[in-house]
Amino acid sequence: SRRGVCLVARSFRRETMSTGIRKKKKGGKKPVDPFTRKDWYDLQAPAFFSTRKVGKTLVNRTAGTKIASDYLKGRVVTVCLADLQSNEDYAYANIRLRVEEVQGRNCLTNFHGMSFTTDKVKSMVRKWQSLIECHTDVKTTDGYVLRLFCLGFTKKRQNQVKKTCY
């Protein structure tokens, strides 16, 4: 009957699947929390900002040939200008700081860039206007190269009748 065929098929499958399978031993290393191997370093802003202490950053501990300060140098941190100047009027600007040097547990940073928040840029653009963007590279007398971005907007003239000012 059908029941007999079903039992035979099941027993056949078990035989074929169980052959060749070996059990693996479950030993080895226990999982280690990755944060036990990390150290906290303080980030310090340049002197021209009113607040020097920016925050903290994590890095793997020095082990063997891997030195922690090498991993910290070159990191870029984004900080709100309002936090750096202790003034909420500057909340529309983000400052990027780059780690240049590590002294003990302190990371000394240098200015790396500035950008407006997206809500600030969108609030500056109005209806029936055009946004004009341009950029140029400028070399200072002390050897730094700056890339300057400029935002411009078209404006209606005093006696303009046309609705748009593209």
XYZ file of C-alpha atoms in Angstrom, residues 2-166:
165
model
C 1.019 3.664 -0.053
C 2.065 3.660 3.575
C 4.676 0.978 2.985
C 6.192 2.831 0.037
C 6.485 6.004 2.081
C 8.308 4.234 4.895
C 10.773 2.653 2.494
C 11.524 5.979 0.860
C 12.173 7.637 4.208
C 14.536 4.949 5.407
C 16.409 5.088 2.077
C 16.944 8.863 2.389
C 18.329 8.560 5.887
C 20.926 6.059 4.780
C 22.169 8.095 1.851
C 22.326 11.407 3.764
C 24.046 10.039 6.862
C 26.938 8.428 5.013
C 29.988 10.647 4.660
C 28.928 13.210 7.278
C 31.428 13.715 10.082
C 30.848 15.667 13.237
C 33.099 18.671 13.803
C 34.522 19.415 17.220
C 33.208 22.606 18.762
C 36.338 23.838 20.496
C 38.646 26.714 19.677
C 38.704 30.342 20.686
C 35.959 31.990 22.660
C 34.572 35.186 21.147
C 36.367 38.283 22.488
C 34.674 41.650 22.834
C 36.431 43.936 20.276
C 36.147 46.978 22.560
C 38.535 45.453 25.101
C 41.375 46.025 22.607
C 40.558 49.694 21.951
C 41.686 52.967 23.565
C 39.952 56.347 23.740
C 41.803 59.458 22.514
C 40.742 63.109 23.005
C 40.307 65.306 19.937
C 41.504 68.915 20.239
C 40.484 71.681 17.846
C 42.919 74.378 16.632
C 43.519 77.396 18.883
C 41.425 79.835 16.818
C 38.192 78.130 17.981
C 36.841 79.082 21.415
C 36.235 75.436 22.427
C 39.358 73.284 22.188
C 37.919 69.935 23.315
C 35.952 68.502 20.395
C 35.284 64.928 21.441
C 36.779 61.453 21.655
C 37.707 58.769 19.148
C 38.419 55.049 19.349
C 41.474 53.240 18.007
C 42.960 49.746 18.344
C 45.726 49.475 20.970
C 49.337 49.398 19.874
C 50.281 45.768 19.297
C 53.491 44.603 17.657
C 54.257 46.676 14.572
C 50.794 48.235 14.442
C 51.057 51.611 16.185
C 47.856 53.365 17.313
C 49.041 56.875 16.394
C 49.545 55.806 12.766
C 45.879 54.827 12.566
C 44.800 58.157 14.074
C 46.801 60.445 11.781
C 44.767 61.512 8.790
C 41.351 60.876 10.341
C 38.765 63.506 9.442
C 36.150 64.547 12.009
C 33.056 66.642 11.280
C 32.004 69.075 14.013
C 29.262 71.698 14.090
C 30.622 75.263 14.180
C 28.096 76.133 16.893
C 29.805 73.640 19.218
C 33.266 74.999 18.428
C 32.313 78.654 18.965
C 29.796 78.054 21.822
C 27.237 80.085 19.865
C 24.048 78.583 18.416
C 23.916 81.252 15.675
C 26.536 79.245 13.749
C 24.549 75.990 13.665
C 24.299 76.108 9.840
C 28.003 75.344 9.253
C 29.911 72.070 9.615
C 33.686 72.149 10.091
C 35.914 69.229 9.098
C 39.039 68.760 11.197
C 41.927 66.430 10.299
C 44.163 64.752 12.880
C 47.748 65.934 12.251
C 49.636 64.885 15.387
C 49.189 62.650 18.431
C 50.618 63.737 21.804
C 49.959 61.202 24.549
C 46.184 60.700 24.593
C 45.477 63.957 22.704
C 44.945 64.218 18.941
C 45.826 67.665 17.587
C 43.712 68.631 14.588
C 43.917 71.165 11.798
C 41.240 72.798 9.621
C 40.325 70.530 6.698
C 37.128 72.052 5.288
C 33.799 73.751 5.856
C 30.342 73.113 4.439
C 26.827 74.378 4.959
C 24.112 72.071 6.221
C 21.649 70.995 3.532
C 18.722 72.732 5.226
C 20.624 76.049 5.154
C 21.385 75.796 1.425
C 17.788 74.831 0.655
C 16.447 77.735 2.708
C 18.626 80.212 0.766
C 17.240 79.143 -2.620
C 13.853 80.736 -3.264
C 11.194 80.215 -5.900
C 11.723 81.786 -9.325
C 15.475 82.157 -8.727
C 18.500 80.312 -10.029
C 21.376 78.938 -7.969
C 24.811 79.633 -9.432
C 27.737 77.584 -8.100
C 31.423 77.916 -8.911
C 34.776 76.936 -7.417
C 38.434 77.813 -7.773
C 41.764 76.732 -6.268
C 43.742 79.436 -4.455
C 47.321 79.140 -3.173
C 48.138 81.175 -0.061
C 51.481 82.852 0.638
C 52.374 80.223 3.255
C 51.928 77.344 0.776
C 48.413 76.060 1.511
C 46.090 75.329 -1.399
C 42.430 76.176 -0.727
C 39.502 75.247 -2.917
C 36.889 77.990 -2.567
C 33.249 77.406 -3.468
C 30.883 80.276 -4.144
C 27.069 80.226 -4.104
C 25.174 82.942 -5.961
C 21.495 83.600 -6.563
C 19.694 85.581 -9.227
C 17.527 88.448 -8.008
C 14.630 90.423 -9.450
C 15.411 93.929 -10.580
C 13.513 96.869 -9.099
C 11.058 97.460 -11.992
C 10.977 93.902 -13.324
C 7.579 92.685 -14.543
C 8.584 89.141 -15.451
C 7.897 86.630 -12.674
C 11.105 84.617 -13.069
C 14.670 85.894 -12.804
C 16.682 83.075 -14.314
